[in-house]
Structure formats: structure tokens, C-alpha cells
Coordinates of C-alpha atoms in Angstrom, one line a residue:
X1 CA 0.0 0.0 0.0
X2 CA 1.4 3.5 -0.9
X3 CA -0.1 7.1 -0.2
X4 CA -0.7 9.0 -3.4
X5 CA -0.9 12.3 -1.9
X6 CA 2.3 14.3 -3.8
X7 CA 0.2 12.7 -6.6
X8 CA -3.4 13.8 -5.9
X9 CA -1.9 17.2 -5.0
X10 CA 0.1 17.5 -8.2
X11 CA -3.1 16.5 -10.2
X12 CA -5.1 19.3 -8.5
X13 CA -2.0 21.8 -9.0
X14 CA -1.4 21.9 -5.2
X15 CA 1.7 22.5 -3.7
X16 CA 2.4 20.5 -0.3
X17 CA 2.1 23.7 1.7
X18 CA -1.9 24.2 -0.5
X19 CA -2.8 20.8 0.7
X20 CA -2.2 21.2 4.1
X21 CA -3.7 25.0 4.2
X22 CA -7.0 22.9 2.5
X23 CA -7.3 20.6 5.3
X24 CA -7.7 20.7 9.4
X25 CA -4.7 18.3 9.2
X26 CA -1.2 19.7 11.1
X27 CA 1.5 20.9 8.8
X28 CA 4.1 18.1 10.0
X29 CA 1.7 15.1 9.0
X30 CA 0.5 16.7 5.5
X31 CA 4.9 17.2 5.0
X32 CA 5.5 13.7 6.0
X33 CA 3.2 12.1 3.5
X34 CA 3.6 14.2 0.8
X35 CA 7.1 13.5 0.6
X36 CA 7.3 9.4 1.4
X37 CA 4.9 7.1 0.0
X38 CA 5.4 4.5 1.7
X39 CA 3.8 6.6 4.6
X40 CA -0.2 5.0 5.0
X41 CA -2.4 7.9 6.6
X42 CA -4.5 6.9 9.7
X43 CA -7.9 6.7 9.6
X44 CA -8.5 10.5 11.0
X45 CA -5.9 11.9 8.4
X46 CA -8.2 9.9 6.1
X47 CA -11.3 11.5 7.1
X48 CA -9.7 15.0 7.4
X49 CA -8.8 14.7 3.3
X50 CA -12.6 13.5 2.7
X51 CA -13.6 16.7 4.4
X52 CA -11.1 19.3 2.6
X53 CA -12.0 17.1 -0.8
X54 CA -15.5 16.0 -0.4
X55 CA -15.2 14.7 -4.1
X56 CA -12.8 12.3 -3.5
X57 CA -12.1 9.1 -1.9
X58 CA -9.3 7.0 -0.4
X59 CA -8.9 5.8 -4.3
X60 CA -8.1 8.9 -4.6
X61 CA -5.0 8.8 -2.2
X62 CA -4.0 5.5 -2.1
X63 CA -3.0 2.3 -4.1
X64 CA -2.4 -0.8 -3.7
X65 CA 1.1 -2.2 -4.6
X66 CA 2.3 -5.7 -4.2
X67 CA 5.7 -4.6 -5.1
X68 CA 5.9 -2.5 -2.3
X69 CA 3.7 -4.9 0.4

């Protein structure tokens, strides 16, 4: 499983410092997964990107990757 945030904010034309001003999320955590993949958000980071991006879901941020499980 990878986080596809740095993607999903790239797609939107976000920058990691947009993304976390668009969420209630704190600045380290946004940081952290923007910049490793291999980082899996918890389920309240989850819910805090389904709030700032009420179109989106977990597809959205994640993907599933039996190279890296």
C-alpha cells in the first residue's frame, strides 16, 4: 500500500504547503506524507482529506502495490 498524496496534490495543482492549508490536518503530518509514499495515513488523516476534498475518496489517495507490500 502507498499514499498518493504528492500525486493527488500534483493533479489538482497543489503544492504541499496548498494541501495542508486545504485541510484541518497539522503541517508536519501533510509534510510527511507528501514527501514518502510508503507513509499509509491513519484513519482520522483519512477522514480530514474526505472533508477538505469532499469529491474524493481513499482511491483517490492511495493504491495498492504488491511490489511494495
Amino acid at each position: 500500500m502507498l499514499n498518493r498524496l504528492k500525486e493527488f496534490a500534483d493533479a489538482k495543482g497543489l503544492t504541499a504547503y496548498a494541501l495542508w492549508k486545504s485541510t484541518s490536518l497539522s503541517e508536519p503530518t501533510v509534510y510527511r506524507l507528501y514527501k514518502d509514499p510508503s507513509l499509509i495515513p491513519s484513519g482520522k488523516v483519512l477522514e480530514g482529506l474526505a472533508t477538505a476534498f469532499p469529491d474524493t475518496t481513499p482511491n483517490d489517495w492511495l493504491k495498492f502495490d504488491r511490489d511494495a507490500a
